[in-house]
Each structure stands twice: as C-alpha cells, then as structure tokens.
Amino acid sequence: MKKRWIIPTTLAAGLVLVLAGCGNQSSDNSGSGSLASDQVLNLSADAPLDTIDIAKATGYGQTGNVFESLYRLGKNGTPIAGLASSGKVSKDGKTWTFKIRKNAKFSNGQKITAKDFVYSWQRTLNPNTKSQYAYLFSGIQNADKINSGKLSPSKLGVSAPDSQTFVVHLDEPIAYFKALMTYPLFSPVSKKVVDKYGSKYATTSKYMVYTGPFKMTGWSGTNDHWSFVKNNQYWDKSKVKLSKINYSVNENPSTVVSLYQSKKLDMAQLSSAQIKNFKSNSDYQTVPYSITRFLAFNFKSSNAKVRKAMNNKHIRQAISLAVDRKQLINKVIGDASTTPKGFVPTDLGKDPKTGKDFADEAYVKDTVNYNSAEAKKLWKQGMKEIGEKTLDATLMSTNDADDKNISEYFQVQLQKELSGMKVNLENIPSKVAYSRADKGDFDIYVSGWGADFTDPISHLQVLQSNSGYNYGKWSNSEYDQLVKNAQNKDANDKNKRWEDMIKADQLVVKQAAIAPLYQTNYSFLVNPKLKGVIHNTAGTQWNYKTAYIEK
C-alpha cells in the first residue's frame, strides 16, 4: 500500500502511483469542492492491494488520502492540520494533549471522538492483530509491553477525558512525535464498525469507513482496480477538488507509457530501460524518495556455511566494497538514483548546530565505495577466519525487471571480485520475497527501506535487534542503545540526540551490518496541467487533497 520497502518500503513498499488524466466520467461530487465532477484521475498501481486495515498494512503510500490522523503531511514533510484542531505538549515533553475537531466525522457520518483514537491504537498494539508497524508506537507508555503480550492493551498510556480530548503519555520525550502523528497508522478506527462487520471488516472497500479527503469504492479484496471518491463527510471537504481517483494495476511499464502517450494518463513512472528514451522529453521529471536500497545479510541463515560467513565482518565488508555503485546506477539502473553515504538517505535531518545534512555528516570514508583491492584483501582474511575457501550463497530479489537486472549485476560483480564465491539467483514475485524475508528464508536479499517520516530515526530503528523489519537479524547492543537513547533519554537534547544517531549510522557501515547500494530517485512523464499534488520523500508520498487538472 506504499512505495515502501523492505524491499520491502521497503520495496516493501509497494505501489507505483501513476496519476492520470481527467475524462468524461461522472461521479458524486455533491460536496463543496470548487471544481466540476469531471475532475477525475486514473492512477496506475504496479501491484494489487493486500489490505485496507491500517493496523495490518505493510505500507501507507496512498492510504493517507483515505485515512487521516491527528495531522497530515504537507509540503517538504511539514505536519499540517489533520483531525486535531490543536495539539500541545507539556514542558517535560512527555504528555501531548490533542483536541479533536468538532466537525470530524467518519465517511458514514459517525462523529469521530477521542475514544476512537484510544480504541484504534490499542487494537493495533494488541499482539493478536500482528501489526508489522506496531514498533512505531514504541515510546508511548506501555506500548512495547502490550505488543509483546506482557500487558493488556487497556494499559496503553492514552486516554479520552472527554469526547474531544485525546491525551498521550510518553515514557520519554519523542523529538519527532508531531511528524509521526501524520502517519495513517495512527488514524482513528470506529469500534462500532469493527464490531458490526466482524470478520468481514476491511475485507472489501464497503466494509470500512474512512477519515481522509477520499473514501474507497470498488475494491473486492482481490481485484486489480478500485477507486477513491470524494469523502463528503471530511472536515475540510471544501479544499478537495477531485471528484474521483481510479486505480488499476498495470505491471508492464510499457503499458503505462503507452497509456500516457495516448493521453489516457497524466503521469507515468518510467522503468530504468525507458529513461534514456525520455530524458530529453519536456514532460520528464525526477522525483526523490527517502529510500535506501541495500543488501541484507542473513546472520541466521539455515545454511551453516553461509551463516558462518555472514557473521564474519570482513566477509561482509568485502562484499560491500566489491560493488561498484556508480556503475550499478549508470549502467544497470540508468535512472536518477544517487550513491549512498550510509544507511540513512539525504534530506531526512539537519544538524541542529550547523544545518549540515545528516547523511553528509555521518559519512565514513571507505565504507560504501568501490575498492577492488581492499575487497579482495578482506575477503581473503575473512575466508581464512572461517576456515573456508569457497562460498555458495543465494541472492534473493523480486522478479521485477529492475531487480532482476540488479541481481544479475551482483552475480557477475561478486564472482569476478571475490575468488571462490558463487552467487545463485532467486528472482521471485514480490509477495513471495517479502514473505520469505520475514521468515528469514534467504542468504542475501536485495532489500531496502523507505522512511516513514522525515527523521533519521525512521531508518535507524529498522536495524534494532527487536525490529520486525530487521530481516537479517543483525544484533548489536551498542547500536540498540544509541537508537534507544535518541528515541528516549536524549530526545529533549537536540545535540546529544544528533550525536547518538550519527554514531548509530556510522556503526552500521563500519560493521557492514548491511551493504547500502543507492538512494532511489524515480523518473516520470508528467502532464504539466496536473496541479496541486503534494509529494514527499517520506511517509505518505502522494497527497491528492488539493490536486486538480488545470483547464
């Protein structure tokens, strides 16, 4: 549901959103939006939806348009007005008090109250829900204990003193809490609706109620098309100009471009192979994402020999240094992606003292660059340390065209650079790859992560020992403590928190916990008449609340 990766997100993340042109379709636009009912977009997705249950989703790239939290994401990752009319934090940074809008309603007309937030958060943290994103609640009183089954969800540090007041108690100040509250995961859920539909809840679009500027229709749970229509119960409906957004799954990039060229789409994402043919086109644009692609090493591989190798730092470092990232981007991927400086991508944080970008400041020389001689040296040293002369390892990736090309590049490059290494490829469907990664069923995985919000911690928390997205099961107590300090103890000290995160990112590359490959930028063909779309590199990347087609 999101362009989120581990690969997923990472790319766990999943859907490629392609905006499309207005047609002559009619739809209900009885709200007070300023434009006519022919304001219709057709968007292309590269994969079907898995779920519309916010507690169980594996990404939120488009769902910020149908689910809204206390805030929503505006331009440049800035939190703007959402379902909360106000939010105040105590002097010690540990208590937030939100006032829920009096005119906030679910799409069925039911009033949204503070109790709906309490219920939603408790439901997500209930271990029976099996939410993959429950870790984002960490830092709220008792959240971790509840999610691990040690406490009842009723013990969560949230309350609703009255219908409009929602109070959140934190263990320690969370510096990025306001930004976090833009995430659809924290949206309210109606207990009445969950109880009414029971096991049918969220299995189709009609067994769900919505809180955002749009509501979903036409999704059966398995089909490859659905729509967002204007939500006339939305508190800020006068700002919504689109009457309808249609989604359909198009897995073939050539089909998407063909639809764009025939003026049936207003925006088409280009595959790597297509970019060179369109770079000079006046409609060509590049769109940045806070996504780092990387090789994940399985520290608990079922193959004893591979497991021994993946737990050797020198072997991991050798594999990382054997990758020519510039060649990978320029010759294999061919898009606007950039070489990484570490695990955390650029534009996720600025030094509170100097204003310097986090990625620049955290950079450690000779850790994520191509160095053939050093790679060979470390490989020889590592193999000697584990008492082996050869290593057969399977590299798993999705069977998407780009990933297939990338994995084939690694196969050739690693076998060329590292004597005695044989790389076997497994290019499999995305869903299968994610499932196997989650189970730890791989040796090396072409993975990745996209930030949920604009703060370095969004990346760093993924590699904590207890993270559900730490597929390789790397575990380092020093790293865990640094991230924990940044999230809690040092949260009110901007400079100390910054130092914690810098040290954590540097530890990742020094230990070669993963091998960062590149930071993603996507390329599109865009109709210049498409206006008002807010794009962010993290979180809900595409916000259509104010989008329209210029007439």
JSON list of N, CA and C in Angstrom, two decimals, residues 336-367:
[
{"chain": "A", "resi": 336, "resn": "ALA", "atom": "N", "xyz": [17.88, 8.34, -12.09]},
{"chain": "A", "resi": 336, "resn": "ALA", "atom": "CA", "xyz": [18.47, 9.48, -11.39]},
{"chain": "A", "resi": 336, "resn": "ALA", "atom": "C", "xyz": [18.88, 9.16, -9.97]},
{"chain": "A", "resi": 337, "resn": "SER", "atom": "N", "xyz": [18.96, 7.88, -9.62]},
{"chain": "A", "resi": 337, "resn": "SER", "atom": "CA", "xyz": [19.35, 7.48, -8.28]},
{"chain": "A", "resi": 337, "resn": "SER", "atom": "C", "xyz": [20.78, 7.94, -7.99]},
{"chain": "A", "resi": 338, "resn": "THR", "atom": "N", "xyz": [21.11, 8.01, -6.70]},
{"chain": "A", "resi": 338, "resn": "THR", "atom": "CA", "xyz": [22.42, 8.51, -6.29]},
{"chain": "A", "resi": 338, "resn": "THR", "atom": "C", "xyz": [23.13, 7.50, -5.40]},
{"chain": "A", "resi": 339, "resn": "THR", "atom": "N", "xyz": [24.46, 7.62, -5.34]},
{"chain": "A", "resi": 339, "resn": "THR", "atom": "CA", "xyz": [25.23, 6.72, -4.48]},
{"chain": "A", "resi": 339, "resn": "THR", "atom": "C", "xyz": [24.98, 7.08, -3.02]},
{"chain": "A", "resi": 340, "resn": "PRO", "atom": "N", "xyz": [24.98, 6.08, -2.13]},
{"chain": "A", "resi": 340, "resn": "PRO", "atom": "CA", "xyz": [24.67, 6.35, -0.72]},
{"chain": "A", "resi": 340, "resn": "PRO", "atom": "C", "xyz": [25.89, 6.83, 0.05]},
{"chain": "A", "resi": 341, "resn": "LYS", "atom": "N", "xyz": [25.63, 7.51, 1.15]},
{"chain": "A", "resi": 341, "resn": "LYS", "atom": "CA", "xyz": [26.70, 7.90, 2.06]},
{"chain": "A", "resi": 341, "resn": "LYS", "atom": "C", "xyz": [26.70, 7.03, 3.30]},
{"chain": "A", "resi": 342, "resn": "GLY", "atom": "N", "xyz": [25.56, 6.35, 3.52]},
{"chain": "A", "resi": 342, "resn": "GLY", "atom": "CA", "xyz": [25.40, 5.46, 4.66]},
{"chain": "A", "resi": 342, "resn": "GLY", "atom": "C", "xyz": [24.05, 4.79, 4.55]},
{"chain": "A", "resi": 343, "resn": "PHE", "atom": "N", "xyz": [23.50, 4.36, 5.67]},
{"chain": "A", "resi": 343, "resn": "PHE", "atom": "CA", "xyz": [22.18, 3.74, 5.65]},
{"chain": "A", "resi": 343, "resn": "PHE", "atom": "C", "xyz": [21.08, 4.80, 5.52]},
{"chain": "A", "resi": 344, "resn": "VAL", "atom": "N", "xyz": [21.22, 5.91, 6.24]},
{"chain": "A", "resi": 344, "resn": "VAL", "atom": "CA", "xyz": [20.22, 6.98, 6.21]},
{"chain": "A", "resi": 344, "resn": "VAL", "atom": "C", "xyz": [20.39, 7.81, 4.94]},
{"chain": "A", "resi": 345, "resn": "PRO", "atom": "N", "xyz": [19.32, 8.01, 4.17]},
{"chain": "A", "resi": 345, "resn": "PRO", "atom": "CA", "xyz": [19.43, 8.81, 2.94]},
{"chain": "A", "resi": 345, "resn": "PRO", "atom": "C", "xyz": [19.53, 10.30, 3.23]},
{"chain": "A", "resi": 346, "resn": "THR", "atom": "N", "xyz": [19.75, 11.08, 2.20]},
{"chain": "A", "resi": 346, "resn": "THR", "atom": "CA", "xyz": [19.84, 12.53, 2.36]},
{"chain": "A", "resi": 346, "resn": "THR", "atom": "C", "xyz": [18.45, 13.12, 2.63]},
{"chain": "A", "resi": 347, "resn": "ASP", "atom": "N", "xyz": [18.46, 14.33, 3.15]},
{"chain": "A", "resi": 347, "resn": "ASP", "atom": "CA", "xyz": [17.25, 15.13, 3.38]},
{"chain": "A", "resi": 347, "resn": "ASP", "atom": "C", "xyz": [16.30, 14.56, 4.42]},
{"chain": "A", "resi": 348, "resn": "LEU", "atom": "N", "xyz": [16.83, 13.82, 5.38]},
{"chain": "A", "resi": 348, "resn": "LEU", "atom": "CA", "xyz": [15.99, 13.34, 6.47]},
{"chain": "A", "resi": 348, "resn": "LEU", "atom": "C", "xyz": [16.27, 14.07, 7.78]},
{"chain": "A", "resi": 349, "resn": "GLY", "atom": "N", "xyz": [17.29, 14.92, 7.79]},
{"chain": "A", "resi": 349, "resn": "GLY", "atom": "CA", "xyz": [17.59, 15.64, 9.01]},
{"chain": "A", "resi": 349, "resn": "GLY", "atom": "C", "xyz": [18.74, 16.61, 8.83]},
{"chain": "A", "resi": 350, "resn": "LYS", "atom": "N", "xyz": [18.70, 17.71, 9.57]},
{"chain": "A", "resi": 350, "resn": "LYS", "atom": "CA", "xyz": [19.76, 18.72, 9.53]},
{"chain": "A", "resi": 350, "resn": "LYS", "atom": "C", "xyz": [20.36, 18.88, 10.92]},
{"chain": "A", "resi": 351, "resn": "ASP", "atom": "N", "xyz": [21.69, 19.01, 10.99]},
{"chain": "A", "resi": 351, "resn": "ASP", "atom": "CA", "xyz": [22.39, 19.21, 12.25]},
{"chain": "A", "resi": 351, "resn": "ASP", "atom": "C", "xyz": [21.84, 20.46, 12.95]},
{"chain": "A", "resi": 352, "resn": "PRO", "atom": "N", "xyz": [21.37, 20.33, 14.19]},
{"chain": "A", "resi": 352, "resn": "PRO", "atom": "CA", "xyz": [20.81, 21.48, 14.89]},
{"chain": "A", "resi": 352, "resn": "PRO", "atom": "C", "xyz": [21.80, 22.61, 15.11]},
{"chain": "A", "resi": 353, "resn": "LYS", "atom": "N", "xyz": [23.09, 22.32, 15.04]},
{"chain": "A", "resi": 353, "resn": "LYS", "atom": "CA", "xyz": [24.11, 23.35, 15.22]},
{"chain": "A", "resi": 353, "resn": "LYS", "atom": "C", "xyz": [24.51, 23.98, 13.89]},
{"chain": "A", "resi": 354, "resn": "THR", "atom": "N", "xyz": [24.81, 23.15, 12.90]},
{"chain": "A", "resi": 354, "resn": "THR", "atom": "CA", "xyz": [25.39, 23.64, 11.65]},
{"chain": "A", "resi": 354, "resn": "THR", "atom": "C", "xyz": [24.44, 23.65, 10.47]},
{"chain": "A", "resi": 355, "resn": "GLY", "atom": "N", "xyz": [23.35, 22.91, 10.56]},
{"chain": "A", "resi": 355, "resn": "GLY", "atom": "CA", "xyz": [22.43, 22.81, 9.43]},
{"chain": "A", "resi": 355, "resn": "GLY", "atom": "C", "xyz": [22.89, 21.83, 8.37]},
{"chain": "A", "resi": 356, "resn": "LYS", "atom": "N", "xyz": [23.98, 21.13, 8.62]},
{"chain": "A", "resi": 356, "resn": "LYS", "atom": "CA", "xyz": [24.52, 20.16, 7.66]},
{"chain": "A", "resi": 356, "resn": "LYS", "atom": "C", "xyz": [23.64, 18.93, 7.59]},
{"chain": "A", "resi": 357, "resn": "ASP", "atom": "N", "xyz": [23.50, 18.38, 6.38]},
{"chain": "A", "resi": 357, "resn": "ASP", "atom": "CA", "xyz": [22.64, 17.21, 6.20]},
{"chain": "A", "resi": 357, "resn": "ASP", "atom": "C", "xyz": [23.18, 16.01, 6.96]},
{"chain": "A", "resi": 358, "resn": "PHE", "atom": "N", "xyz": [22.28, 15.22, 7.51]},
{"chain": "A", "resi": 358, "resn": "PHE", "atom": "CA", "xyz": [22.67, 14.06, 8.32]},
{"chain": "A", "resi": 358, "resn": "PHE", "atom": "C", "xyz": [23.57, 13.11, 7.54]},
{"chain": "A", "resi": 359, "resn": "ALA", "atom": "N", "xyz": [23.17, 12.78, 6.32]},
{"chain": "A", "resi": 359, "resn": "ALA", "atom": "CA", "xyz": [23.93, 11.80, 5.54]},
{"chain": "A", "resi": 359, "resn": "ALA", "atom": "C", "xyz": [25.36, 12.27, 5.29]},
{"chain": "A", "resi": 360, "resn": "ASP", "atom": "N", "xyz": [25.53, 13.56, 5.04]},
{"chain": "A", "resi": 360, "resn": "ASP", "atom": "CA", "xyz": [26.87, 14.10, 4.83]},
{"chain": "A", "resi": 360, "resn": "ASP", "atom": "C", "xyz": [27.71, 14.01, 6.09]},
{"chain": "A", "resi": 361, "resn": "GLU", "atom": "N", "xyz": [27.10, 14.31, 7.22]},
{"chain": "A", "resi": 361, "resn": "GLU", "atom": "CA", "xyz": [27.84, 14.33, 8.47]},
{"chain": "A", "resi": 361, "resn": "GLU", "atom": "C", "xyz": [28.17, 12.93, 8.97]},
{"chain": "A", "resi": 362, "resn": "ALA", "atom": "N", "xyz": [27.31, 11.96, 8.66]},
{"chain": "A", "resi": 362, "resn": "ALA", "atom": "CA", "xyz": [27.53, 10.60, 9.13]},
{"chain": "A", "resi": 362, "resn": "ALA", "atom": "C", "xyz": [28.48, 9.80, 8.24]},
{"chain": "A", "resi": 363, "resn": "TYR", "atom": "N", "xyz": [28.78, 10.32, 7.07]},
{"chain": "A", "resi": 363, "resn": "TYR", "atom": "CA", "xyz": [29.59, 9.58, 6.09]},
{"chain": "A", "resi": 363, "resn": "TYR", "atom": "C", "xyz": [30.93, 9.13, 6.66]},
{"chain": "A", "resi": 364, "resn": "VAL", "atom": "N", "xyz": [31.24, 7.87, 6.44]},
{"chain": "A", "resi": 364, "resn": "VAL", "atom": "CA", "xyz": [32.52, 7.29, 6.86]},
{"chain": "A", "resi": 364, "resn": "VAL", "atom": "C", "xyz": [33.27, 6.86, 5.60]},
{"chain": "A", "resi": 365, "resn": "LYS", "atom": "N", "xyz": [34.40, 7.44, 5.38]},
{"chain": "A", "resi": 365, "resn": "LYS", "atom": "CA", "xyz": [35.18, 7.17, 4.18]},
{"chain": "A", "resi": 365, "resn": "LYS", "atom": "C", "xyz": [35.54, 5.69, 4.07]},
{"chain": "A", "resi": 366, "resn": "ASP", "atom": "N", "xyz": [35.53, 5.20, 2.83]},
{"chain": "A", "resi": 366, "resn": "ASP", "atom": "CA", "xyz": [35.96, 3.83, 2.50]},
{"chain": "A", "resi": 366, "resn": "ASP", "atom": "C", "xyz": [35.07, 2.74, 3.12]},
{"chain": "A", "resi": 367, "resn": "THR", "atom": "N", "xyz": [33.78, 3.04, 3.25]},
{"chain": "A", "resi": 367, "resn": "THR", "atom": "CA", "xyz": [32.86, 2.01, 3.76]},
{"chain": "A", "resi": 367, "resn": "THR", "atom": "C", "xyz": [31.79, 1.64, 2.74]}
]
